[in-house]
Amino acid sequence: MPLHGQIYKLFENYMNQIFGYQILPGSTPTKDFIFKGVKPAIPLMNADCTPRQIHISASHQAPVQSYYSREHDSYAYVWGIPAHPEIPSPDIAEWCLKAVVEECYDRFKELIGTFIVITDEPRKHSITFVNDILGIRPLFLGRKNGRIVFGSDIWAMQSSGLCGGKIDYDSVSSWIAYGYNCTDGTLFSDLHRLPPGSVVLFQDDKYLEKKYIEFKSEEQKTVPEMVSEEIHEMVSSNIKTLLSNHHRVSLALSGGYDSRYILALSLNKIFTDCFTVNFPEEDSLIAQTVAKVLNIPLRNIPVHGSVWDIYDHVYHYMADGFPISKFVPYRVAQEYPGIPMLNGFMGEALIRGDSDRFMGMYETEWKDDPVDVLQRKHLKICCRLFQKKFAEKILMRSRVPMEKAVREGSRIGKIMGWQDFYYTHRFYISNNFLQHIALAEALLPFYSWSLLSYKMSHAYIIFNMDIYRKIFRTYFPALDRIPHANSLITGKRKSHKSARCTKQWSRQIIPLSGNGKHLSLLNKKWSIPLKVAGIAGIYRAERAIFLFERLYMLEKSARDAGLDFDWECI
C-alpha cells in the first residue's frame, strides 16, 4: 500500500509528540504524508544546502529545537528540554550536531534530562538517532515500504500508516504480567524502541548501534560518611543547571523525602508552585508540615472518596501502546499547564535503595534461581484469574525479559540494580511524568549520568534512609525533624472506599462474561464473582476490576482499529 495521502489528526493527549520518515530519492515531503495538528520542524538554512533526507513533524506544543550547520551541511533536531551545565539552552541542538559529526558520543552523558536527538547528514548519506542515558524519552523506529519511519507514539504511527499493526504478543504478555511492557518491542511487532543510552546510525541503509554509556563492574570504595556529601553535591549541581533555564516550576509534594529535598533545593533559585493530594492522610499531614516549615504556600487537591476519583479518566495509553493508570503529578500538571514540573524520579533508586532488596535480602543472599526471584518480585497478577493455559503462557513469555536482566546485571554485578534502572524506572516509574508532558515537561534532578554511575559503582548496602537524614541534618535542619510519612502508619488504615470507576467498569464488563469473543483469557470461576463484587462496591475486588478494565481497553482499542487481535495467540 503506498504511503501517499495518509492523514493522521493528533488528539489532545498527543500534543507533545514527533513523527517522521525518510525522504526517498525522487520524492518530496509534501507528497509523502499529510499530518493534521502538527507542523514541520525545519531549521533555518541556505538556499543552496543539500536537500534533507528526513521529514520531521511535531505537534505545536512539542519542544523541538532545530539547527542547520552550514559548515557541515547537516541538520539537527532535539526533542525535549535537556540542560547542560555549560551550554546555553538555545545552543543545545548545535552542540548535539557537533558531537555526532565529530563522533564524540560520550558528550551526551553531560546532558541532564530526557531527550531525543536526530541528525541528518546528507553528504554522508547518514541519519542518526540518540536518546538519553536510560532511553526514557520514547522514540520508536520501523520501516515502511523501504523507508525509515519513526515517532513518539505507536498508536499515532499506526493510525497514520507508518506501521502495519501486527500484534507483538511477547510485549502483551509482559504488560499483563508486570503492569508494563519491559521488552524492547511495542504493541506492534514492526516498531521497536531506541536502545537506551545509544547512538543508532543509518548510513547507506546500513544499521549501526553504538552505546555511549556503559556501567562498570568494579565497586569503588568510599567512606560512608562521605556518601551523603557527594550525592548532595551532585543533586545540587543538577538543580542549578536545570532551573537556570526557567523562571517558574511546579511540584507535587508528598510525605516522602525526595520531593521535600528538591523543593528545599529549589526555593532560593526559583518560584515553585506546590500541590499535594489529601490522600493518604499521613502523606497530606507531612506535606503540610514541610510547606509550613519552608514557608511556602501549598495547594490541596481534595479527595472525597477514592484517590482514583480525582481523575477524569483513570487510564491513559503509554507511548508503546498499552493502557496504564495515572499518577498524582498528572493532576498537578492540569492545574499548571505549560509550567515545567520538578519530579523526584530516580530518588528512591539512587538514595534510599528500597528496591535493592527482595524480602529483606540482597541478591548475593538469594538461594533460588535469580530469574525466578525477579519474576516473583515484579509479578503484578494473580494467576488464578486466568485460564491455566493462558497463565502458563504469560509466565513463560514474561520470563524472557527477566532472563535478560539477570544476564546483563550479572555482567556488572548488579542484577537488581540493572532491572530497576532499565525496566522498573525506564518503563514504569517514568510514566509518573511522561503521562503529563503534553501539559507540562518534567525536570529531573536525580536523573544524570553522574548520579546513576555513582549508584552502580558502589555497594548496595551504603544506600539507605540515613543518607537523607545526614543531608537534612547538615543543610536543612528543620526538615530533619519531620518524619517520613510511612513512619506514621500504625496498625490498620481507615477502610478504603471503592472508586466510582470500579462500579462503572464492573457493569460494563460483566455482560461480556458469557461471550467467548471478549476477555477469553480470564477464568470465569474467579473473575465473575469479582465483577459482581465490583458492582457492589466491595473494595477488595478493585484491583482485579482494574486489571479486567485494562485488558478490555487493549482488546477493544485493537479491534476497533481493525487489527487482528486474539488472546489465543499469547
Coordinates of C-alpha atoms in Angstrom, one line a residue:
M1 CA 0.0 0.0 0.0
P2 CA 1.5 3.4 -1.0
L3 CA 2.2 5.9 1.8
H4 CA 1.0 8.9 -0.2
G5 CA -2.0 10.8 1.2
Q6 CA -2.1 9.2 4.7
I7 CA -3.8 11.6 7.1
Y8 CA -3.5 11.5 10.9
K9 CA -5.2 14.0 13.2
L10 CA -3.5 14.4 16.6
F11 CA -5.7 14.1 19.6
E12 CA -5.4 16.3 22.6
N13 CA -3.3 13.8 24.6
Y14 CA -0.8 13.7 21.7
M15 CA 0.1 17.3 21.9
N16 CA 3.8 16.8 22.7
Q17 CA 4.9 14.3 20.0
I18 CA 7.1 14.0 17.0
F19 CA 6.8 11.8 13.9
G20 CA 8.9 11.5 10.8
Y21 CA 10.1 9.4 7.9
Q22 CA 12.9 9.1 5.4
I23 CA 12.5 11.0 2.2
L24 CA 13.4 8.6 -0.6
P25 CA 15.3 9.8 -3.6
G26 CA 13.0 11.4 -6.1
S27 CA 10.2 12.2 -3.6
T28 CA 9.4 15.3 -1.6
P29 CA 7.9 15.7 1.9
T30 CA 4.7 17.2 0.7
K31 CA 3.9 14.1 -1.4
D32 CA 4.6 11.5 1.2
F33 CA 2.4 12.2 4.2
I34 CA -0.1 14.8 5.4
F35 CA -0.3 15.3 9.2
K36 CA -3.1 17.4 10.7
G37 CA -2.4 19.1 14.0
V38 CA 1.4 19.1 13.5
K39 CA 3.9 21.4 12.0
P40 CA 7.1 20.6 10.0
A41 CA 10.3 21.0 12.0
I42 CA 12.5 22.9 9.5
P43 CA 15.7 24.7 10.6
L44 CA 16.9 27.9 9.0
M45 CA 19.2 27.0 6.1
N46 CA 20.8 28.2 3.0
A47 CA 19.1 28.2 -0.4
D48 CA 21.9 26.0 -1.8
C49 CA 22.0 23.5 1.0
T50 CA 21.8 19.7 0.3
P51 CA 18.2 18.5 0.5
R52 CA 17.2 16.8 3.7
Q53 CA 16.9 13.0 4.0
I54 CA 14.2 13.0 6.6
H55 CA 11.0 14.9 7.2
I56 CA 10.0 15.6 10.8
S57 CA 6.6 16.8 12.0
A58 CA 6.0 17.9 15.6
S59 CA 2.8 18.9 17.5
H60 CA 2.5 22.5 18.2
Q61 CA 3.4 22.2 21.9
A62 CA 6.4 19.9 21.4
P63 CA 9.7 21.5 22.4
V64 CA 11.7 20.7 19.3
Q65 CA 14.9 22.7 18.7
S66 CA 16.2 22.5 15.1
Y67 CA 19.6 23.7 13.7
Y68 CA 21.3 23.7 10.3
S69 CA 25.1 23.8 10.1
R70 CA 26.5 25.5 7.0
E71 CA 30.0 24.2 7.8
H72 CA 28.8 20.5 7.8
D73 CA 25.8 21.0 5.6
S74 CA 23.9 19.0 8.2
Y75 CA 20.7 19.2 10.3
A76 CA 19.9 18.6 13.9
Y77 CA 16.7 18.2 15.8
V78 CA 16.3 18.0 19.6
W79 CA 13.0 16.9 21.2
G80 CA 12.8 17.7 24.9
I81 CA 14.3 20.2 27.2
P82 CA 17.7 18.8 28.2
A83 CA 20.1 21.0 30.1
H84 CA 23.9 21.3 30.1
P85 CA 26.0 22.9 32.9
E86 CA 28.0 25.0 30.4
I87 CA 26.0 25.1 27.1
P88 CA 23.1 27.7 27.0
S89 CA 19.7 26.1 26.2
P90 CA 19.4 27.8 22.7
D91 CA 22.7 26.2 21.6
I92 CA 21.9 22.6 22.6
A93 CA 21.0 21.5 19.1
E94 CA 24.2 22.9 17.6
W95 CA 26.2 21.3 20.4
C96 CA 24.5 17.9 19.7
L97 CA 25.1 18.1 16.0
K98 CA 28.8 18.7 16.6
A99 CA 29.0 15.7 19.0
V100 CA 27.6 13.5 16.3
V101 CA 29.6 14.9 13.4
E102 CA 32.8 14.5 15.4
E103 CA 31.7 11.1 16.7
C104 CA 32.2 12.3 20.3
Y105 CA 29.2 10.4 21.6
D106 CA 30.5 10.4 25.2
R107 CA 29.5 14.0 25.4
F108 CA 25.8 13.0 25.6
K109 CA 26.5 11.9 29.2
E110 CA 26.8 15.6 30.1
L111 CA 23.1 16.3 29.3
I112 CA 20.6 16.3 32.1
G113 CA 17.1 15.3 31.4
T114 CA 15.3 13.2 28.8
F115 CA 15.8 13.9 25.1
I116 CA 15.8 12.6 21.6
V117 CA 18.4 13.9 19.1
I118 CA 18.0 13.3 15.4
T119 CA 20.7 14.4 12.9
D120 CA 20.7 14.4 9.2
E121 CA 24.0 14.4 7.2
P122 CA 23.0 14.3 3.6
R123 CA 26.5 14.3 2.1
K124 CA 27.4 11.3 4.2
H125 CA 24.0 9.6 3.5
S126 CA 23.8 9.3 7.3
I127 CA 20.8 9.6 9.7
T128 CA 21.5 9.4 13.4
F129 CA 19.2 8.9 16.4
V130 CA 20.4 9.4 20.0
N131 CA 18.4 9.1 23.2
D132 CA 19.0 9.9 26.9
I133 CA 21.1 7.7 29.2
L134 CA 18.4 5.2 30.1
G135 CA 16.3 5.8 27.0
I136 CA 13.4 7.3 29.0
R137 CA 12.0 9.6 26.3
P138 CA 10.2 7.4 23.9
L139 CA 11.0 7.1 20.2
F140 CA 10.1 4.1 18.0
L141 CA 11.8 3.0 14.8
G142 CA 10.5 0.9 11.9
R143 CA 10.5 0.5 8.2
K144 CA 7.6 1.0 5.8
N145 CA 7.8 0.4 2.1
G146 CA 11.6 0.6 2.2
R147 CA 11.9 3.8 4.2
I148 CA 12.8 4.5 7.8
V149 CA 9.8 5.7 9.9
F150 CA 9.9 6.9 13.4
G151 CA 7.6 8.5 16.0
S152 CA 7.0 9.0 19.7
D153 CA 3.6 7.2 19.9
I154 CA 2.8 3.9 18.3
W155 CA -1.0 4.3 18.1
A156 CA -0.4 7.6 16.2
M157 CA 2.0 5.9 13.9
Q158 CA -0.4 3.0 13.3
S159 CA -3.3 5.4 12.5
S160 CA -1.2 7.3 10.0
G161 CA 0.0 4.2 8.2
L162 CA 3.6 4.3 9.5
C163 CA 3.3 0.7 10.7
G164 CA 1.4 -2.4 9.8
G165 CA -0.3 -3.1 13.2
K166 CA 0.7 -6.8 13.7
I167 CA 0.5 -7.5 17.4
D168 CA 3.6 -8.4 19.4
Y169 CA 2.4 -11.0 22.0
D170 CA 5.7 -11.1 23.9
S171 CA 5.1 -7.4 24.7
V172 CA 1.4 -8.1 25.5
S173 CA 2.4 -10.9 28.0
S174 CA 5.0 -8.7 29.7
W175 CA 2.4 -5.9 30.1
I176 CA -0.1 -8.3 31.6
A177 CA 2.4 -9.9 34.0
Y178 CA 4.1 -6.8 35.3
G179 CA 1.7 -3.9 34.5
Y180 CA 4.0 -2.5 31.9
N181 CA 5.9 -3.8 28.9
C182 CA 9.6 -4.4 29.7
T183 CA 10.6 -5.9 26.4
D184 CA 12.5 -3.9 23.7
G185 CA 9.3 -4.1 21.5
T186 CA 6.0 -2.4 21.5
L187 CA 2.4 -3.4 21.0
F188 CA 3.2 -3.7 17.3
S189 CA 5.8 -6.1 16.1
D190 CA 7.3 -3.8 13.4
L191 CA 8.1 -0.9 15.7
H192 CA 10.9 -1.0 18.3
R193 CA 12.1 1.4 20.9
L194 CA 15.5 3.0 20.6
P195 CA 18.0 1.1 22.7
P196 CA 18.9 3.0 25.9
G197 CA 22.0 5.3 26.1
S198 CA 22.8 4.6 22.5
V199 CA 23.5 6.1 19.1
V200 CA 21.7 4.5 16.2
L201 CA 23.2 5.2 12.8
F202 CA 21.7 4.5 9.4
Q203 CA 24.4 5.1 6.7
D204 CA 23.7 4.0 3.1
D205 CA 20.9 1.9 4.7
K206 CA 23.3 0.0 6.9
Y207 CA 22.3 -0.1 10.6
L208 CA 24.9 0.6 13.3
E209 CA 24.3 0.8 17.0
K210 CA 26.8 2.3 19.5
K211 CA 26.4 2.6 23.2
Y212 CA 27.7 5.8 24.7
I213 CA 27.2 4.7 28.3
E214 CA 28.5 1.5 30.0
F215 CA 28.2 0.7 33.6
K216 CA 31.4 -0.8 35.1
S217 CA 31.6 -4.0 37.2
E218 CA 34.2 -2.6 39.7
E219 CA 32.9 -1.4 43.0
Q220 CA 34.5 1.8 44.3
K221 CA 35.4 2.2 47.9
T222 CA 34.1 5.2 49.8
V223 CA 33.9 6.4 53.3
P224 CA 30.2 6.0 54.3
E225 CA 30.2 9.5 55.9
M226 CA 31.1 11.0 52.5
V227 CA 28.3 9.4 50.5
S228 CA 25.7 12.0 51.6
E229 CA 28.1 14.9 50.8
E230 CA 28.9 13.5 47.4
I231 CA 25.2 12.9 46.5
H232 CA 24.1 16.2 47.8
E233 CA 26.8 18.0 45.7
M234 CA 25.6 16.2 42.5
V235 CA 21.9 16.8 43.1
S236 CA 22.5 20.4 43.9
S237 CA 24.5 20.9 40.8
N238 CA 21.8 19.3 38.7
I239 CA 19.1 21.5 40.3
K240 CA 21.2 24.6 39.5
T241 CA 21.6 23.6 35.9
L242 CA 18.0 22.6 35.3
L243 CA 16.5 25.7 36.9
S244 CA 18.8 28.2 35.1
N245 CA 16.5 27.9 32.0
H246 CA 13.2 28.6 33.8
H247 CA 11.6 31.2 36.0
R248 CA 8.8 29.2 37.5
V249 CA 8.2 25.5 38.2
S250 CA 5.6 23.3 39.9
L251 CA 6.0 20.3 42.3
A252 CA 3.8 17.5 43.6
L253 CA 4.7 17.4 47.3
S254 CA 4.3 14.1 49.1
G255 CA 5.1 12.9 52.6
G256 CA 8.3 11.3 51.4
Y257 CA 11.9 12.6 51.3
D258 CA 12.5 13.0 47.5
S259 CA 10.0 15.8 46.9
R260 CA 10.8 17.8 50.1
Y261 CA 14.5 17.6 49.3
I262 CA 14.2 19.0 45.7
L263 CA 11.7 21.6 47.0
A264 CA 14.2 22.8 49.6
L265 CA 17.0 23.0 47.0
S266 CA 14.8 24.9 44.5
L267 CA 13.4 27.6 46.9
N268 CA 16.3 30.1 46.8
K269 CA 16.6 29.7 43.0
I270 CA 13.0 29.9 41.5
F271 CA 9.4 30.4 42.3
T272 CA 7.8 27.0 42.9
D273 CA 4.1 26.2 42.9
C274 CA 3.4 23.4 45.3
F275 CA 0.5 20.9 45.3
T276 CA -0.4 18.0 47.4
V277 CA -3.2 15.4 47.4
N278 CA -5.2 14.8 50.5
F279 CA -4.5 11.1 50.3
P280 CA -3.4 9.1 52.2
E281 CA -3.8 11.1 55.4
E282 CA -0.2 10.6 56.5
D283 CA 1.2 12.0 53.3
S284 CA -1.0 15.0 53.4
L285 CA -0.2 15.8 57.0
I286 CA 3.6 15.6 56.4
A287 CA 3.4 17.6 53.1
Q288 CA 1.6 20.4 55.0
T289 CA 4.2 20.3 57.8
V290 CA 7.0 20.6 55.2
A291 CA 5.3 23.5 53.4
K292 CA 4.8 25.3 56.7
V293 CA 8.5 24.8 57.8
L294 CA 9.7 26.0 54.4
N295 CA 7.2 28.9 54.5
I296 CA 5.7 28.1 51.1
P297 CA 2.0 28.2 50.1
L298 CA 0.6 24.7 49.5
R299 CA -2.5 24.0 47.4
N300 CA -4.5 20.9 48.2
I301 CA -6.3 18.6 45.8
P302 CA -9.2 17.2 47.9
V303 CA -10.1 13.5 47.8
H304 CA -13.7 12.9 48.8
G305 CA -13.8 9.2 48.1
S306 CA -11.1 7.2 46.4
V307 CA -7.9 8.8 45.2
W308 CA -8.8 7.4 41.7
D309 CA -11.8 9.8 41.7
I310 CA -9.5 12.8 41.2
Y311 CA -9.0 11.9 37.5
D312 CA -11.4 12.4 34.7
H313 CA -10.0 9.2 33.2
V314 CA -8.0 6.8 35.3
Y315 CA -6.3 5.1 32.4
H316 CA -4.3 6.5 29.5
Y317 CA -2.1 4.9 26.9
M318 CA 1.6 4.7 27.2
A319 CA 3.8 5.6 24.2
D320 CA 4.3 1.9 23.4
G321 CA 0.6 1.3 23.1
F322 CA -0.5 -0.2 26.4
P323 CA -3.0 1.2 29.0
I324 CA -1.7 2.3 32.4
S325 CA -3.2 4.2 35.3
K326 CA -2.4 7.8 36.0
F327 CA -0.2 9.2 38.8
V328 CA -0.7 12.3 41.0
P329 CA 1.6 14.6 39.1
Y330 CA -0.8 14.5 36.2
R331 CA -3.4 16.4 38.3
V332 CA -0.7 19.0 39.2
A333 CA 0.1 19.4 35.6
Q334 CA -3.6 20.0 34.9
E335 CA -3.5 22.9 37.4
Y336 CA -0.3 24.5 35.9
P337 CA -0.2 23.6 32.2
G338 CA 2.9 24.9 30.4
I339 CA 4.9 25.2 33.6
P340 CA 7.7 22.6 34.0
M341 CA 7.3 20.3 36.9
L342 CA 10.1 19.2 39.3
N343 CA 10.0 15.4 39.8
G344 CA 11.9 13.1 42.2
F345 CA 12.2 10.4 39.6
M346 CA 15.1 8.0 40.5
G347 CA 15.4 9.4 44.0
E348 CA 14.3 6.1 45.6
A349 CA 16.7 4.1 43.5
L350 CA 19.7 6.3 43.9
I351 CA 19.5 7.3 47.6
R352 CA 17.1 5.2 49.6
G353 CA 17.9 1.9 47.9
D354 CA 14.4 0.5 48.7
S355 CA 14.4 -1.7 45.6
D356 CA 17.9 -3.1 46.1
R357 CA 16.4 -6.0 48.2
F358 CA 13.6 -8.5 47.9
M359 CA 12.0 -9.9 51.0
G360 CA 14.8 -8.3 53.0
M361 CA 17.7 -9.9 51.1
Y362 CA 20.3 -8.6 48.7
E363 CA 20.9 -10.6 45.5
T364 CA 24.0 -12.2 47.0
E365 CA 21.8 -13.8 49.6
W366 CA 19.4 -15.4 47.1
K367 CA 19.3 -19.2 47.0
D368 CA 16.7 -19.6 44.2
D369 CA 17.2 -19.1 40.5
P370 CA 17.6 -15.3 40.1
V371 CA 15.3 -15.2 37.1
D372 CA 12.6 -16.8 39.3
V373 CA 13.3 -14.3 42.1
L374 CA 13.0 -11.3 39.7
Q375 CA 9.8 -12.6 38.2
R376 CA 8.2 -13.2 41.7
K377 CA 9.2 -9.8 42.8
H378 CA 7.7 -7.9 39.9
L379 CA 4.7 -10.0 39.1
K380 CA 1.5 -8.0 39.4
I381 CA -1.2 -10.6 38.6
C382 CA -2.9 -13.4 40.4
C383 CA -2.6 -16.3 38.0
R384 CA -5.8 -18.0 39.1
L385 CA -7.7 -15.1 37.5
F386 CA -6.6 -16.6 34.1
Q387 CA -7.4 -19.8 32.4
K388 CA -4.5 -22.2 33.2
K389 CA -3.2 -22.4 29.6
F390 CA -3.0 -18.5 29.4
A391 CA -1.4 -18.2 32.8
E392 CA 1.3 -20.6 31.8
K393 CA 2.0 -18.8 28.5
I394 CA 2.0 -15.4 30.1
L395 CA 4.5 -16.6 32.7
M396 CA 6.7 -18.3 30.1
R397 CA 6.8 -15.3 27.7
S398 CA 7.3 -12.7 30.5
R399 CA 10.2 -14.7 31.9
V400 CA 12.4 -13.7 28.9
P401 CA 12.9 -10.1 29.9
M402 CA 14.0 -11.2 33.4
E403 CA 16.5 -13.7 31.8
K404 CA 18.0 -10.7 30.0
A405 CA 18.1 -8.7 33.3
V406 CA 20.0 -11.5 35.0
R407 CA 22.4 -11.8 32.1
E408 CA 23.1 -8.0 31.8
G409 CA 23.0 -7.4 35.6
S410 CA 25.4 -10.3 36.3
R411 CA 27.9 -8.7 33.9
I412 CA 28.2 -5.7 36.2
G413 CA 27.5 -7.5 39.5
K414 CA 24.2 -5.6 39.9
I415 CA 21.2 -7.7 38.9
M416 CA 18.6 -5.8 41.0
G417 CA 20.2 -2.5 40.0
W418 CA 20.1 -3.3 36.3
Q419 CA 16.5 -4.4 36.4
D420 CA 15.5 -1.4 38.5
F421 CA 17.1 1.1 36.2
Y422 CA 16.3 -0.4 32.8
Y423 CA 12.9 -1.9 33.5
T424 CA 11.1 -0.5 36.6
H425 CA 12.3 3.1 36.1
R426 CA 12.6 3.2 32.4
F427 CA 9.3 1.6 31.5
Y428 CA 7.1 2.1 34.6
I429 CA 8.0 4.8 37.0
S430 CA 8.9 7.2 34.2
N431 CA 5.1 7.2 33.4
N432 CA 4.9 9.3 36.5
F433 CA 5.9 12.3 34.3
L434 CA 5.7 11.1 30.7
Q435 CA 2.0 10.9 31.1
H436 CA 1.8 14.7 31.5
I437 CA 4.4 16.0 29.1
A438 CA 1.6 17.1 26.8
L439 CA 0.6 19.5 29.6
A440 CA 4.0 20.2 31.3
E441 CA 7.5 19.0 30.7
A442 CA 9.4 17.4 33.7
L443 CA 12.6 18.5 35.3
L444 CA 14.5 15.5 36.9
P445 CA 17.3 16.5 39.3
F446 CA 18.2 12.9 40.1
Y447 CA 18.4 11.8 36.5
S448 CA 22.0 12.3 35.4
W449 CA 25.0 10.1 34.4
S450 CA 27.0 11.3 37.4
L451 CA 24.3 10.0 39.9
L452 CA 23.4 6.8 38.0
S453 CA 27.1 5.8 37.6
Y454 CA 27.8 6.6 41.2
K455 CA 25.0 4.2 42.3
M456 CA 26.1 1.4 40.0
S457 CA 29.8 1.7 41.1
H458 CA 29.1 1.4 44.8
A459 CA 27.8 -1.4 47.0
Y460 CA 24.1 -1.6 47.6
I461 CA 24.5 -1.5 51.4
I462 CA 25.6 2.1 51.5
F463 CA 22.3 3.4 50.1
N464 CA 19.6 3.9 52.7
M465 CA 17.4 6.4 54.5
D466 CA 20.4 7.6 56.6
I467 CA 21.8 9.5 53.6
Y468 CA 18.7 11.7 53.6
R469 CA 18.9 12.2 57.3
K470 CA 22.5 13.3 57.1
I471 CA 21.7 15.7 54.2
F472 CA 18.8 17.2 56.1
R473 CA 20.8 17.4 59.4
T474 CA 23.6 19.3 57.6
Y475 CA 21.8 21.5 55.1
F476 CA 18.1 21.7 56.1
P477 CA 17.9 21.0 59.9
A478 CA 14.2 21.9 60.1
L479 CA 13.4 19.1 57.6
D480 CA 15.4 16.6 59.7
R481 CA 12.8 16.9 62.4
I482 CA 9.9 16.0 60.1
P483 CA 9.5 12.2 59.8
H484 CA 8.8 10.2 56.6
A485 CA 5.0 9.7 56.1
N486 CA 5.5 5.9 56.3
S487 CA 6.6 6.1 59.9
L488 CA 3.2 7.5 60.9
I489 CA 1.4 4.4 59.7
T490 CA 0.4 2.3 62.7
G491 CA -2.0 -0.6 62.6
K492 CA -4.8 -0.7 60.2
R493 CA -5.6 2.2 57.9
K494 CA -9.1 3.6 57.7
S495 CA -11.3 1.5 55.4
H496 CA -10.8 2.4 51.8
K497 CA -13.7 3.5 49.6
S498 CA -14.1 1.9 46.2
A499 CA -13.5 4.2 43.2
R500 CA -16.5 5.4 41.2
C501 CA -15.0 3.8 38.1
T502 CA -14.9 0.4 39.7
K503 CA -18.7 0.0 39.7
Q504 CA -18.9 1.5 36.2
W505 CA -16.3 -0.8 34.8
S506 CA -17.8 -3.9 36.5
R507 CA -21.2 -3.1 34.9
Q508 CA -19.6 -2.7 31.6
I509 CA -17.5 -5.9 31.7
I510 CA -19.9 -8.4 33.3
P511 CA -22.2 -8.7 30.3
L512 CA -19.1 -9.8 28.3
S513 CA -18.5 -12.8 30.7
G514 CA -20.7 -15.2 28.7
N515 CA -19.4 -14.0 25.4
G516 CA -16.4 -16.0 24.2
K517 CA -15.3 -13.2 21.9
H518 CA -14.2 -10.9 24.8
L519 CA -11.6 -11.4 27.5
S520 CA -11.4 -15.1 26.7
L521 CA -8.2 -15.5 28.7
L522 CA -10.0 -15.0 32.1
N523 CA -11.0 -17.8 34.4
K524 CA -14.8 -17.4 34.8
K525 CA -14.8 -19.3 38.2
W526 CA -12.8 -16.5 39.7
S527 CA -13.4 -13.5 37.6
I528 CA -17.2 -13.4 37.5
P529 CA -17.6 -13.3 41.4
L530 CA -15.1 -10.4 41.4
K531 CA -17.0 -8.5 38.8
V532 CA -20.2 -8.9 40.9
A533 CA -18.3 -7.7 44.0
G534 CA -17.1 -4.7 41.9
I535 CA -20.7 -3.7 41.1
A536 CA -21.5 -4.0 44.9
G537 CA -18.6 -1.6 45.6
I538 CA -16.5 -4.0 47.6
Y539 CA -13.0 -2.5 47.8
R540 CA -11.2 -5.9 47.9
A541 CA -12.3 -6.5 44.3
E542 CA -11.0 -3.2 43.0
R543 CA -7.5 -4.4 42.0
A544 CA -9.0 -7.2 39.9
I545 CA -11.5 -4.9 38.3
F546 CA -8.7 -2.5 37.3
L547 CA -6.9 -5.5 35.7
F548 CA -10.0 -6.6 33.8
E549 CA -10.6 -3.0 32.6
R550 CA -7.1 -2.5 31.2
L551 CA -7.3 -5.9 29.4
Y552 CA -10.6 -4.9 27.9
M553 CA -9.3 -1.5 26.9
L554 CA -6.5 -3.1 24.9
E555 CA -8.7 -5.6 23.3
K556 CA -11.3 -3.0 22.3
S557 CA -8.8 -0.5 21.0
A558 CA -7.0 -3.1 18.8
R559 CA -10.3 -4.5 17.4
D560 CA -11.8 -1.0 16.9
A561 CA -8.7 -0.2 14.8
G562 CA -9.4 -3.2 12.6
L563 CA -6.4 -5.2 13.9
D564 CA -6.2 -8.9 14.2
F565 CA -6.1 -9.2 18.0
D566 CA -6.6 -12.6 19.6
W567 CA -5.8 -13.7 23.2
E568 CA -5.3 -17.2 21.9
C569 CA -2.0 -16.0 20.2
I570 CA -0.3 -15.5 23.5

